Amino acid sequence: MSCRVLATMEFCLPCFLAFLLMGGVLARRNGGDASFYQNYDITWGYDHVKSLDGGRQIQLSLDNASGAGFGSKLSFGSGFINMRIKLPGKDSAGVVTAFYLTSHSNNHDELDFEFLGNREGKPITLQTNVFANGQGNREQRMHLWFDPAADFHSYKILWNQYQIVFYVDDTPIRVFKNHKNIGVSYPSQPMQIEASLWNGDSWATDGGQTKINWSHAPFQAHFQGFGINGCSDHREPNAPPCYSTSYWWNTRKYRTLDGAQQRAYENVRKKYLTYDYCSDRVRHPTPPPECPQ
C-alpha cells in the first residue's frame, strides 16, 4: 500500500485488512468530512477559489473577470460519486454551475450535472447529459422541487457496467442503461471528477437571450463532501478491475432501480421534467436506439 493511498483513508484495522485482501485496491472512501486537498486540486481561476472550514468547504466565485473550477487528482473507472452543492443565489441568469465526470480524451466520455441560473423568482434548470465515445446531445432538463440556492443538496452519479443513474439527494432523476448490445456507446473510459462556475450567458438562460446581470457579482457556489467512492485507474497491479463486484457499487443492488426508487423516478420526471432529447422529434425524427421506442 502506498503512502499516498494511506493519506486518503481514515485508518481502521478492519478497513486495512479488507484493503490487503482486495490486493491494494485504490477505491477512495473518505467520509463526508474529507478535506478538499486530499482528493482534489484547483484547476483554474485560482484567485476565485476560497477554502472554508479547514478545507471541508470550497467556494467558487464568478465575476466579469473569471470563474473557477477544480478537479480530482485521479481518474476513476466506476463509482458512486457524490458532491454537496449550494448554488448561487439572487439573480443568477446566465450563470452555470457544473459538476461532472469527464475523460479528457479525443472521443471523450462525460456525465454532466449543469445548473442553469435564472432571474430571481424564476426556477433554476438542472440539465444532465451523457457523452459516450465523443457522442453527446443527450440533454434532459428539469426544474427542482426545492430552491437549490437556499441550502446544500447532494448530487450523485452511480456509474457501473450496468447503468448510470443521476440522483438529487436520494431521488433518481435519470437512468442511462448499458445498451452496447444494440450498438449504443457506453461510457467506459477513466474519468476525472470536476466542478466549475462559469459564464454561460450565450446559451444557458432563455436560449442565451437573458444575460448575466453583473451588478450582482460576484456569484458564489459552495461545495462540500470531498470523499470519493470510486475505483481509481491508478490501482495496485493485483487489484480487481473496476467492474468487479469487490466494489459495492457494482453489486446486484446497484444494477437496477428497486421498486421504491422506480416509483420515485417516475414521479419526479412526470412532475418536473421540462425537456428530453428522446422526445425531440425536430432533432431526432427517429428516436435514438437507447430511448424508449
JSON list of N, CA and C in Angstrom, two decimals, residues 8 17 23 60 64 85 104 121 131 138 155 158-160 189 194 197 207 213 229 240 248 254 256 258 267 284 286 290:
[
{"chain": "A", "resi": 8, "resn": "THR", "atom": "N", "xyz": [-5.17, 9.12, 2.15]},
{"chain": "A", "resi": 8, "resn": "THR", "atom": "CA", "xyz": [-6.53, 9.45, 1.76]},
{"chain": "A", "resi": 8, "resn": "THR", "atom": "C", "xyz": [-7.56, 8.60, 2.48]},
{"chain": "A", "resi": 17, "resn": "LEU", "atom": "N", "xyz": [-7.30, -4.47, 6.71]},
{"chain": "A", "resi": 17, "resn": "LEU", "atom": "CA", "xyz": [-7.26, -5.88, 6.34]},
{"chain": "A", "resi": 17, "resn": "LEU", "atom": "C", "xyz": [-8.06, -6.12, 5.06]},
{"chain": "A", "resi": 23, "resn": "GLY", "atom": "N", "xyz": [-6.14, -6.84, -2.56]},
{"chain": "A", "resi": 23, "resn": "GLY", "atom": "CA", "xyz": [-4.95, -6.65, -3.40]},
{"chain": "A", "resi": 23, "resn": "GLY", "atom": "C", "xyz": [-4.54, -5.21, -3.54]},
{"chain": "A", "resi": 60, "resn": "LEU", "atom": "N", "xyz": [-16.48, 28.76, -4.94]},
{"chain": "A", "resi": 60, "resn": "LEU", "atom": "CA", "xyz": [-16.06, 29.27, -6.25]},
{"chain": "A", "resi": 60, "resn": "LEU", "atom": "C", "xyz": [-16.81, 30.57, -6.51]},
{"chain": "A", "resi": 64, "resn": "ASN", "atom": "N", "xyz": [-16.94, 39.37, -13.74]},
{"chain": "A", "resi": 64, "resn": "ASN", "atom": "CA", "xyz": [-16.73, 39.58, -15.18]},
{"chain": "A", "resi": 64, "resn": "ASN", "atom": "C", "xyz": [-15.27, 39.40, -15.59]},
{"chain": "A", "resi": 85, "resn": "ILE", "atom": "N", "xyz": [-23.79, 20.56, -2.97]},
{"chain": "A", "resi": 85, "resn": "ILE", "atom": "CA", "xyz": [-23.63, 21.85, -3.64]},
{"chain": "A", "resi": 85, "resn": "ILE", "atom": "C", "xyz": [-24.73, 22.80, -3.20]},
{"chain": "A", "resi": 104, "resn": "HIS", "atom": "N", "xyz": [-11.41, 13.57, -20.76]},
{"chain": "A", "resi": 104, "resn": "HIS", "atom": "CA", "xyz": [-10.38, 14.41, -21.39]},
{"chain": "A", "resi": 104, "resn": "HIS", "atom": "C", "xyz": [-9.67, 13.69, -22.54]},
{"chain": "A", "resi": 121, "resn": "GLY", "atom": "N", "xyz": [-36.61, 34.67, -8.62]},
{"chain": "A", "resi": 121, "resn": "GLY", "atom": "CA", "xyz": [-38.03, 34.30, -8.61]},
{"chain": "A", "resi": 121, "resn": "GLY", "atom": "C", "xyz": [-38.41, 33.29, -9.66]},
{"chain": "A", "resi": 131, "resn": "PHE", "atom": "N", "xyz": [-22.21, 11.76, -22.50]},
{"chain": "A", "resi": 131, "resn": "PHE", "atom": "CA", "xyz": [-21.36, 11.60, -23.67]},
{"chain": "A", "resi": 131, "resn": "PHE", "atom": "C", "xyz": [-20.70, 10.23, -23.60]},
{"chain": "A", "resi": 138, "resn": "ARG", "atom": "N", "xyz": [-27.45, 14.40, -25.57]},
{"chain": "A", "resi": 138, "resn": "ARG", "atom": "CA", "xyz": [-28.46, 13.61, -24.83]},
{"chain": "A", "resi": 138, "resn": "ARG", "atom": "C", "xyz": [-28.98, 14.43, -23.65]},
{"chain": "A", "resi": 155, "resn": "TYR", "atom": "N", "xyz": [-25.82, 15.76, -4.95]},
{"chain": "A", "resi": 155, "resn": "TYR", "atom": "CA", "xyz": [-25.98, 15.41, -6.36]},
{"chain": "A", "resi": 155, "resn": "TYR", "atom": "C", "xyz": [-25.01, 14.26, -6.62]},
{"chain": "A", "resi": 158, "resn": "LEU", "atom": "N", "xyz": [-24.16, 7.41, -10.04]},
{"chain": "A", "resi": 158, "resn": "LEU", "atom": "CA", "xyz": [-23.78, 6.00, -9.97]},
{"chain": "A", "resi": 158, "resn": "LEU", "atom": "C", "xyz": [-23.34, 5.58, -11.37]},
{"chain": "A", "resi": 159, "resn": "TRP", "atom": "N", "xyz": [-22.15, 4.97, -11.45]},
{"chain": "A", "resi": 159, "resn": "TRP", "atom": "CA", "xyz": [-21.62, 4.55, -12.75]},
{"chain": "A", "resi": 159, "resn": "TRP", "atom": "C", "xyz": [-21.01, 3.17, -12.58]},
{"chain": "A", "resi": 160, "resn": "ASN", "atom": "N", "xyz": [-21.66, 2.18, -13.16]},
{"chain": "A", "resi": 160, "resn": "ASN", "atom": "CA", "xyz": [-21.10, 0.84, -13.21]},
{"chain": "A", "resi": 160, "resn": "ASN", "atom": "C", "xyz": [-21.32, 0.27, -14.60]},
{"chain": "A", "resi": 189, "resn": "GLN", "atom": "N", "xyz": [-14.37, 4.91, -20.33]},
{"chain": "A", "resi": 189, "resn": "GLN", "atom": "CA", "xyz": [-13.02, 5.44, -20.14]},
{"chain": "A", "resi": 189, "resn": "GLN", "atom": "C", "xyz": [-12.88, 6.01, -18.72]},
{"chain": "A", "resi": 194, "resn": "GLU", "atom": "N", "xyz": [-15.00, 16.71, -11.82]},
{"chain": "A", "resi": 194, "resn": "GLU", "atom": "CA", "xyz": [-14.74, 18.14, -11.93]},
{"chain": "A", "resi": 194, "resn": "GLU", "atom": "C", "xyz": [-15.95, 18.96, -11.51]},
{"chain": "A", "resi": 197, "resn": "LEU", "atom": "N", "xyz": [-17.69, 26.95, -12.03]},
{"chain": "A", "resi": 197, "resn": "LEU", "atom": "CA", "xyz": [-18.66, 28.05, -12.05]},
{"chain": "A", "resi": 197, "resn": "LEU", "atom": "C", "xyz": [-18.22, 28.99, -13.15]},
{"chain": "A", "resi": 207, "resn": "GLY", "atom": "N", "xyz": [-32.26, 30.41, -23.85]},
{"chain": "A", "resi": 207, "resn": "GLY", "atom": "CA", "xyz": [-31.52, 30.21, -25.09]},
{"chain": "A", "resi": 207, "resn": "GLY", "atom": "C", "xyz": [-30.48, 31.27, -25.36]},
{"chain": "A", "resi": 213, "resn": "ASN", "atom": "N", "xyz": [-26.50, 39.65, -15.13]},
{"chain": "A", "resi": 213, "resn": "ASN", "atom": "CA", "xyz": [-26.54, 40.98, -14.54]},
{"chain": "A", "resi": 213, "resn": "ASN", "atom": "C", "xyz": [-25.34, 41.11, -13.62]},
{"chain": "A", "resi": 229, "resn": "ASN", "atom": "N", "xyz": [-16.08, 7.69, -3.50]},
{"chain": "A", "resi": 229, "resn": "ASN", "atom": "CA", "xyz": [-16.30, 6.25, -3.63]},
{"chain": "A", "resi": 229, "resn": "ASN", "atom": "C", "xyz": [-16.08, 5.89, -5.09]},
{"chain": "A", "resi": 240, "resn": "PRO", "atom": "N", "xyz": [-8.52, -5.84, -8.18]},
{"chain": "A", "resi": 240, "resn": "PRO", "atom": "CA", "xyz": [-9.62, -6.22, -9.08]},
{"chain": "A", "resi": 240, "resn": "PRO", "atom": "C", "xyz": [-9.90, -5.13, -10.10]},
{"chain": "A", "resi": 248, "resn": "TRP", "atom": "N", "xyz": [-18.64, -2.13, -3.89]},
{"chain": "A", "resi": 248, "resn": "TRP", "atom": "CA", "xyz": [-20.05, -2.27, -3.53]},
{"chain": "A", "resi": 248, "resn": "TRP", "atom": "C", "xyz": [-21.00, -1.68, -4.57]},
{"chain": "A", "resi": 254, "resn": "TYR", "atom": "N", "xyz": [-27.12, -2.54, -7.16]},
{"chain": "A", "resi": 254, "resn": "TYR", "atom": "CA", "xyz": [-26.94, -1.31, -7.94]},
{"chain": "A", "resi": 254, "resn": "TYR", "atom": "C", "xyz": [-27.02, -1.55, -9.45]},
{"chain": "A", "resi": 256, "resn": "THR", "atom": "N", "xyz": [-29.93, -2.18, -11.03]},
{"chain": "A", "resi": 256, "resn": "THR", "atom": "CA", "xyz": [-31.21, -1.64, -11.48]},
{"chain": "A", "resi": 256, "resn": "THR", "atom": "C", "xyz": [-31.86, -0.91, -10.31]},
{"chain": "A", "resi": 258, "resn": "ASP", "atom": "N", "xyz": [-34.63, -0.27, -7.51]},
{"chain": "A", "resi": 258, "resn": "ASP", "atom": "CA", "xyz": [-35.60, -1.12, -6.83]},
{"chain": "A", "resi": 258, "resn": "ASP", "atom": "C", "xyz": [-36.99, -0.50, -6.99]},
{"chain": "A", "resi": 267, "resn": "ASN", "atom": "N", "xyz": [-42.22, 9.45, -10.72]},
{"chain": "A", "resi": 267, "resn": "ASN", "atom": "CA", "xyz": [-42.99, 10.57, -10.17]},
{"chain": "A", "resi": 267, "resn": "ASN", "atom": "C", "xyz": [-42.28, 11.90, -10.42]},
{"chain": "A", "resi": 284, "resn": "HIS", "atom": "N", "xyz": [-34.51, 14.61, -33.50]},
{"chain": "A", "resi": 284, "resn": "HIS", "atom": "CA", "xyz": [-34.44, 13.16, -33.67]},
{"chain": "A", "resi": 284, "resn": "HIS", "atom": "C", "xyz": [-35.78, 12.65, -34.23]},
{"chain": "A", "resi": 286, "resn": "THR", "atom": "N", "xyz": [-36.36, 10.04, -35.75]},
{"chain": "A", "resi": 286, "resn": "THR", "atom": "CA", "xyz": [-36.41, 8.67, -35.26]},
{"chain": "A", "resi": 286, "resn": "THR", "atom": "C", "xyz": [-35.71, 8.64, -33.90]},
{"chain": "A", "resi": 290, "resn": "GLU", "atom": "N", "xyz": [-31.28, 4.11, -27.74]},
{"chain": "A", "resi": 290, "resn": "GLU", "atom": "CA", "xyz": [-31.33, 3.91, -26.28]},
{"chain": "A", "resi": 290, "resn": "GLU", "atom": "C", "xyz": [-32.61, 4.44, -25.66]}
]
